[in-house]
Amino acid sequence: MAFEGISDNEIRIGYLADMSGVYRDPIGPLGEDAINMAIEDIGGSVNGANIVVFSADDRNSPDVGSSVVREWIDERNVDMVTGLVASSVTLAAVGLLEEADKLGLVNGAVSSAITNEHCSPNHIHWVYDTWAMSNGTAKAITDEGHKNWYLLSADYSFGHALEADVTRVVTENGGTIVGSARHPFPSSDFSSFMLQAQASGADVIALNNAGGDTINAVQTAGEFGITQAGQILAGMVLFSTDIRSIGLENAQGLQFTKAWYYDLNDETRAWAERFRERTGSMPTMVHAGLYSSTRHYLEAIKATGTDDTQTVRQQMGDTPLTIFSRLAATFVKMGAWSTICISWKLKRLKSRKMKMTSSTLSAPFLRKKPSARFQKVFAHLSPVKSLSIHYNKLKELACLIRLLSSKTVSGLL
């Protein structure tokens, strides 16, 4: 079937995110800057069509988010919606996008349900998911011999999904869940929750939350001397902005997984500096995801000459993603980009700066154990200690990641 040009001679993008709550700093208003950088880098227009960006604060409410998306679809004929931060908001929004045959690029939400139970041909999950983050961090820590875990989870879909994935990874690797609790989302007082976790005697306290909730939990743990007494804090979803807010004293020893890091190589540093000059802040992995996904989307429209949803989505999947990557990201047919994530540990230096040391690789959306040949390819990636890259058993997910010529883990998104 042939498609003629771009509808309305205009490409309309909606950016839906938490602009004022717990996810404001790691994603929030600065995400629109990342989107606009992608638009500028492609020339400001595509095949003569203007590019318009709408933005809105979903206030982490599925009702508010759904209302905004409906209005964008019905009144503004939006072509694509991105951001989609809180998993509860995202799960509501992607259903509306599928009904209207519009495209969603999920760049903030983490729940693996987005590409499992709620998979659709109308959205692509970018950056990370709970499966990748739990495999990166929980496997690395259990492999070090820390087997007894306490789980503190945000009480909504994201926290539930992360709790389930962490439980699976810990038990599969010989560990035990000795206790758990769920806190309201969002929360400002973590005193009782952290005292329960401390009293459990667990080797590791997993924080299955993000943004302001993680910051508050880690700071509370610092007040109670939890890490000083020997318990490990695992930030299952931790942003660079969180680390700055937490501070040196409380952040040291934190273990976490990142899908992108601004100081990883020359390419990431150059883009991050452009972002900092524009916004006054260094970008997070989600800001990088918003940039790369928007640019990839616009390049697909340019290549196909249409903004038809399914045509563009097919083109995006057929075209290798190399933005920020020497390890090429690969499109998974069920609706996700699979990329390499690295597990990190923060160490305090004498200069009162923090050093991030890497330990484990993981990849979102891929489930089955890799072949011996695949493991051999990654064997040179020192200081990586253990490999946690997995493939889904689906037949169509055969060879999904190509390693380009590189001797170091670089440019990962």
XYZ file of C-alpha atoms in Angstrom:
413
model
C 0.000 0.000 0.000
C 1.406 3.396 -0.931
C 1.323 6.394 1.373
C 1.477 9.929 0.080
C 3.632 12.288 2.064
C 3.239 13.601 5.576
C -0.214 14.218 7.042
C -1.034 17.920 7.451
C 2.464 18.577 6.082
C 3.514 18.668 9.728
C 5.070 16.172 12.142
C 3.461 16.489 15.557
C 5.169 15.089 18.642
C 3.702 14.969 22.128
C 6.037 14.885 25.135
C 4.229 13.558 28.213
C 6.181 13.392 31.473
C 6.245 14.173 35.175
C 7.163 17.863 35.183
C 6.641 18.614 38.861
C 6.895 15.442 40.963
C 9.441 12.780 41.902
C 10.633 12.322 38.293
C 11.013 16.016 37.491
C 14.807 16.157 37.910
C 15.897 12.967 36.114
C 13.461 13.442 33.213
C 10.952 16.309 33.481
C 11.136 19.597 31.547
C 14.692 18.986 30.332
C 13.437 16.045 28.302
C 11.900 18.520 25.880
C 15.349 20.026 25.348
C 16.666 16.590 24.373
C 13.814 16.224 21.866
C 14.484 19.671 20.410
C 18.191 18.849 20.071
C 17.238 15.842 17.939
C 15.003 18.049 15.792
C 17.779 20.597 15.340
C 20.334 17.910 14.481
C 18.145 16.567 11.687
C 17.812 20.052 10.228
C 14.691 21.435 11.900
C 12.290 19.875 9.400
C 11.824 16.626 7.488
C 11.227 16.594 3.737
C 9.895 20.132 3.972
C 7.483 19.363 6.822
C 7.596 21.398 10.017
C 8.065 19.598 13.340
C 5.891 20.685 16.256
C 6.327 19.550 19.872
C 3.554 19.664 22.482
C 4.368 18.996 26.128
C 2.313 18.310 29.238
C 2.685 17.346 32.901
C 0.936 14.041 33.610
C 1.414 14.510 37.385
C 2.072 10.753 37.583
C -1.672 10.211 37.193
C -3.045 7.680 34.671
C -6.255 9.725 34.464
C -4.424 12.967 33.735
C -2.073 11.286 31.275
C -4.912 9.560 29.429
C -6.834 12.822 29.168
C -3.835 14.589 27.647
C -3.164 11.818 25.136
C -6.828 11.733 24.082
C -6.793 15.488 23.541
C -3.587 15.275 21.503
C -5.056 12.522 19.331
C -8.521 14.035 18.861
C -7.733 17.739 18.704
C -4.130 18.001 17.524
C -3.724 14.883 15.379
C -0.423 14.068 17.069
C 1.757 11.546 15.207
C 3.926 10.299 18.055
C 3.954 10.517 21.851
C 7.179 10.122 23.812
C 8.377 10.513 27.385
C 5.795 8.265 29.078
C 7.529 8.107 32.443
C 5.422 6.543 35.197
C 4.579 2.956 34.266
C 0.950 3.369 35.355
C 0.547 6.386 33.064
C 2.337 4.623 30.234
C 0.199 1.496 30.396
C -2.902 3.688 30.095
C -1.453 5.782 27.276
C -0.217 2.976 25.025
C -3.711 1.509 24.851
C -5.055 4.801 23.508
C -2.210 5.052 21.008
C -2.934 1.568 19.705
C -6.643 2.361 19.286
C -5.819 5.480 17.268
C -2.903 3.876 15.383
C -0.435 6.437 16.702
C 3.152 5.689 17.764
C 4.489 5.732 21.318
C 8.207 5.861 22.151
C 8.469 4.862 25.812
C 11.523 6.547 27.309
C 10.916 6.769 31.035
C 8.706 3.924 32.201
C 10.582 0.827 33.337
C 7.998 -1.933 33.859
C 8.690 -4.972 31.678
C 4.905 -5.373 31.347
C 5.079 -2.674 28.673
C 6.689 -5.114 26.254
C 5.246 -8.306 27.714
C 1.577 -8.320 28.743
C 0.904 -4.957 27.088
C 2.938 -5.406 23.915
C 1.388 -3.755 20.851
C 2.457 -2.797 17.316
C 2.113 0.871 18.255
C 4.825 1.450 20.820
C 8.540 0.850 21.239
C 10.162 0.538 24.662
C 13.470 2.419 24.769
C 16.437 2.670 27.179
C 15.713 0.038 29.888
C 13.196 -2.184 31.638
C 12.852 -3.831 35.050
C 14.265 -7.079 33.693
C 17.525 -5.436 32.629
C 17.942 -3.327 35.739
C 17.353 -6.255 38.091
C 19.663 -8.562 36.155
C 22.404 -5.963 36.046
C 22.369 -5.102 39.747
C 20.915 -8.103 41.585
C 22.997 -10.656 39.710
C 26.203 -8.691 40.244
C 25.619 -8.435 43.990
C 24.523 -12.053 44.520
C 27.535 -13.201 42.504
C 29.686 -11.393 45.089
C 28.202 -13.632 47.791
C 25.540 -11.340 49.239
C 22.589 -13.720 49.256
C 20.022 -12.382 51.759
C 17.833 -9.611 50.368
C 15.191 -7.234 51.689
C 12.954 -5.576 49.080
C 11.437 -2.112 49.467
C 9.142 -1.352 46.530
C 6.996 1.523 45.305
C 3.383 0.412 45.538
C 2.330 0.725 41.901
C 2.884 -1.143 38.621
C 6.557 -0.181 38.197
C 7.507 -1.158 41.749
C 5.555 -4.403 41.518
C 7.267 -5.381 38.251
C 10.707 -4.542 39.619
C 9.989 -6.453 42.831
C 9.033 -9.543 40.817
C 12.107 -9.328 38.576
C 14.513 -8.793 41.487
C 12.959 -11.723 43.361
C 13.439 -13.953 40.335
C 17.062 -12.930 39.779
C 18.013 -13.297 43.450
C 16.435 -16.742 43.845
C 17.775 -17.996 40.502
C 21.270 -17.092 41.684
C 21.018 -18.839 45.041
C 19.774 -15.952 47.139
C 16.847 -15.567 49.530
C 14.280 -12.833 50.074
C 14.198 -12.414 53.866
C 11.595 -9.659 53.938
C 9.782 -7.023 51.921
C 7.578 -3.952 52.170
C 5.785 -1.598 49.808
C 5.650 2.154 50.289
C 3.066 4.610 48.917
C 3.987 6.376 45.676
C 5.335 8.960 46.100
C 6.683 9.045 49.678
C 8.616 11.587 51.706
C 9.052 9.672 54.985
C 11.006 6.410 54.776
C 11.961 6.130 58.453
C 9.771 3.170 59.371
C 10.529 1.372 56.111
C 14.292 1.684 56.510
C 14.156 0.620 60.155
C 12.276 -2.530 59.093
C 14.876 -3.203 56.422
C 17.703 -2.658 58.904
C 16.107 -4.986 61.458
C 15.747 -7.746 58.859
C 19.490 -8.385 58.975
C 19.547 -8.693 55.183
C 22.865 -8.417 53.378
C 21.249 -6.214 50.737
C 18.373 -3.731 50.756
C 16.943 -3.362 47.252
C 15.231 -0.051 46.533
C 12.608 -0.882 43.922
C 11.671 2.724 43.299
C 13.103 5.724 41.466
C 13.591 9.477 41.450
C 12.654 11.337 44.617
C 11.611 8.137 46.371
C 15.077 6.638 45.922
C 16.738 9.860 47.061
C 14.644 10.007 50.224
C 15.207 6.324 50.993
C 18.999 6.529 50.595
C 19.247 9.692 52.675
C 17.186 8.053 55.416
C 19.454 5.005 55.304
C 22.402 7.347 55.781
C 20.794 8.935 58.836
C 20.384 5.484 60.404
C 23.938 4.383 59.545
C 22.687 1.396 57.569
C 25.511 1.139 55.043
C 28.101 2.048 57.668
C 26.940 -1.009 59.615
C 27.605 -3.238 56.622
C 24.316 -3.570 54.753
C 24.414 -2.890 51.006
C 21.990 -0.524 49.294
C 21.027 -1.492 45.753
C 19.420 1.324 43.777
C 17.507 -0.641 41.166
C 16.791 2.469 39.067
C 19.218 5.265 39.842
C 19.849 8.427 37.826
C 22.922 10.669 37.834
C 20.733 13.485 39.163
C 19.799 11.262 42.111
C 23.448 10.763 43.024
C 24.075 14.507 43.130
C 21.003 15.022 45.317
C 21.923 12.181 47.671
C 25.429 13.557 48.293
C 28.853 11.984 48.708
C 28.458 10.644 52.227
C 25.245 8.757 51.589
C 25.937 7.714 47.987
C 29.193 5.830 48.559
C 28.821 2.082 48.173
C 25.595 2.297 46.172
C 25.292 -0.349 43.478
C 23.087 0.227 40.450
C 22.732 -0.303 36.695
C 22.792 2.345 33.977
C 21.783 2.126 30.332
C 23.837 5.202 29.410
C 26.443 7.376 31.125
C 27.415 10.844 29.959
C 31.135 10.408 30.732
C 31.533 7.065 28.986
C 33.383 8.121 25.819
C 34.113 11.080 23.550
C 30.754 10.891 21.769
C 28.695 10.843 24.962
C 30.821 13.577 26.521
C 30.422 15.849 23.483
C 26.645 15.460 23.407
C 26.377 15.830 27.181
C 28.352 19.077 27.058
C 25.959 20.442 24.420
C 23.062 19.472 26.674
C 24.715 21.089 29.716
C 25.377 24.335 27.854
C 21.730 24.427 26.841
C 20.117 23.424 30.141
C 22.703 23.956 32.881
C 22.513 20.275 33.822
C 24.156 17.059 32.667
C 21.794 14.605 30.920
C 20.467 11.376 32.376
C 20.071 8.111 30.500
C 16.430 9.005 29.771
C 17.407 12.360 28.266
C 19.802 10.477 26.008
C 17.013 8.056 25.143
C 14.633 10.879 24.253
C 17.258 12.337 21.941
C 18.162 9.089 20.211
C 14.594 7.794 19.844
C 13.281 11.095 18.469
C 16.136 11.389 16.025
C 15.712 7.783 14.906
C 11.977 8.397 14.440
C 12.545 11.513 12.333
C 15.181 9.761 10.241
C 12.658 6.993 9.552
C 10.119 9.551 8.319
C 12.780 11.131 6.140
C 13.700 7.766 4.627
C 10.119 6.649 3.937
C 8.602 10.001 3.020
C 5.586 9.409 5.262
C 4.505 9.699 8.877
C 2.227 6.653 8.607
C 2.644 4.880 11.944
C 3.237 1.312 10.813
C 5.478 2.314 7.910
C 7.651 4.438 10.183
C 7.751 1.813 12.920
C 8.847 -0.823 10.411
C 11.581 1.469 9.114
C 12.791 2.159 12.649
C 13.027 -1.561 13.318
C 14.799 -2.297 10.048
C 17.410 0.434 10.532
C 20.326 -0.204 12.943
C 20.488 2.260 15.823
C 24.031 3.579 16.165
C 23.434 6.878 17.977
C 25.650 6.802 21.098
C 26.595 3.201 20.255
C 29.631 1.316 19.141
C 27.762 -1.689 20.369
C 24.805 -1.437 17.998
C 21.406 -1.556 19.622
C 19.023 -4.027 18.056
C 15.278 -3.927 17.557
C 13.334 -6.745 19.189
C 10.257 -7.766 17.236
C 7.985 -7.645 20.277
C 8.523 -3.904 20.457
C 11.734 -2.837 22.142
C 15.261 -1.736 21.461
C 17.738 -4.043 23.158
C 20.899 -2.343 24.329
C 23.704 -3.150 26.727
C 23.470 -1.937 30.336
C 26.325 -1.864 32.847
C 26.133 -2.384 36.601
C 28.146 0.156 38.595
C 29.350 0.675 42.148
C 30.106 4.095 43.614
C 33.371 4.443 45.492
C 34.567 7.496 47.346
C 38.002 8.840 46.459
C 40.347 10.808 48.721
C 39.596 13.884 46.618
C 35.979 13.679 47.855
C 34.844 12.733 44.370
C 32.948 9.611 43.414
C 34.308 6.902 41.135
C 32.020 4.546 39.232
C 33.429 1.062 38.650
C 31.669 -1.371 36.319
C 30.998 -5.012 37.106
C 28.202 -6.626 35.111
C 26.613 -6.415 31.670
C 22.904 -6.943 31.134
C 20.545 -6.375 28.230
C 16.873 -5.453 28.420
C 14.213 -7.478 26.645
C 16.504 -10.465 25.967
C 15.996 -13.590 28.059
C 17.737 -16.775 26.886
C 21.324 -17.635 27.866
C 23.762 -16.536 25.135
C 25.880 -18.960 23.173
C 29.495 -19.745 24.061
C 30.589 -17.779 20.988
C 28.622 -14.731 22.139
C 30.192 -14.914 25.598
C 33.643 -15.235 24.062
C 33.093 -12.048 22.049
C 32.532 -10.129 25.292
C 35.349 -11.803 27.239
C 37.743 -8.910 26.534
C 35.504 -6.312 28.151
C 37.593 -5.804 31.312
C 36.749 -4.840 34.071
C 33.475 -6.673 33.486
C 33.398 -9.652 35.879
C 30.293 -11.503 34.781
C 28.015 -11.629 31.792
C 24.267 -11.329 32.079
C 23.074 -11.010 28.485
C 20.041 -13.095 27.676
C 17.814 -13.885 24.727
C 14.095 -14.460 24.611
C 13.068 -17.945 23.527
C 10.904 -16.561 20.735
C 12.175 -17.900 17.410
C 12.123 -14.480 15.782
C 14.663 -13.182 18.325
C 17.630 -14.983 16.855
C 20.800 -12.919 16.530
C 19.906 -9.542 17.981
C 23.099 -7.752 18.893
C 26.057 -7.075 16.626
C 29.370 -6.211 18.213
C 31.210 -3.584 16.200
C 34.971 -3.144 16.355
C 35.628 -1.947 19.880
C 37.905 -3.074 22.688
C 35.996 -1.297 25.419
C 32.405 -0.939 26.473
C 31.637 2.405 24.896
C 28.733 4.528 23.809
C 26.031 2.388 25.345
C 22.364 3.361 25.251
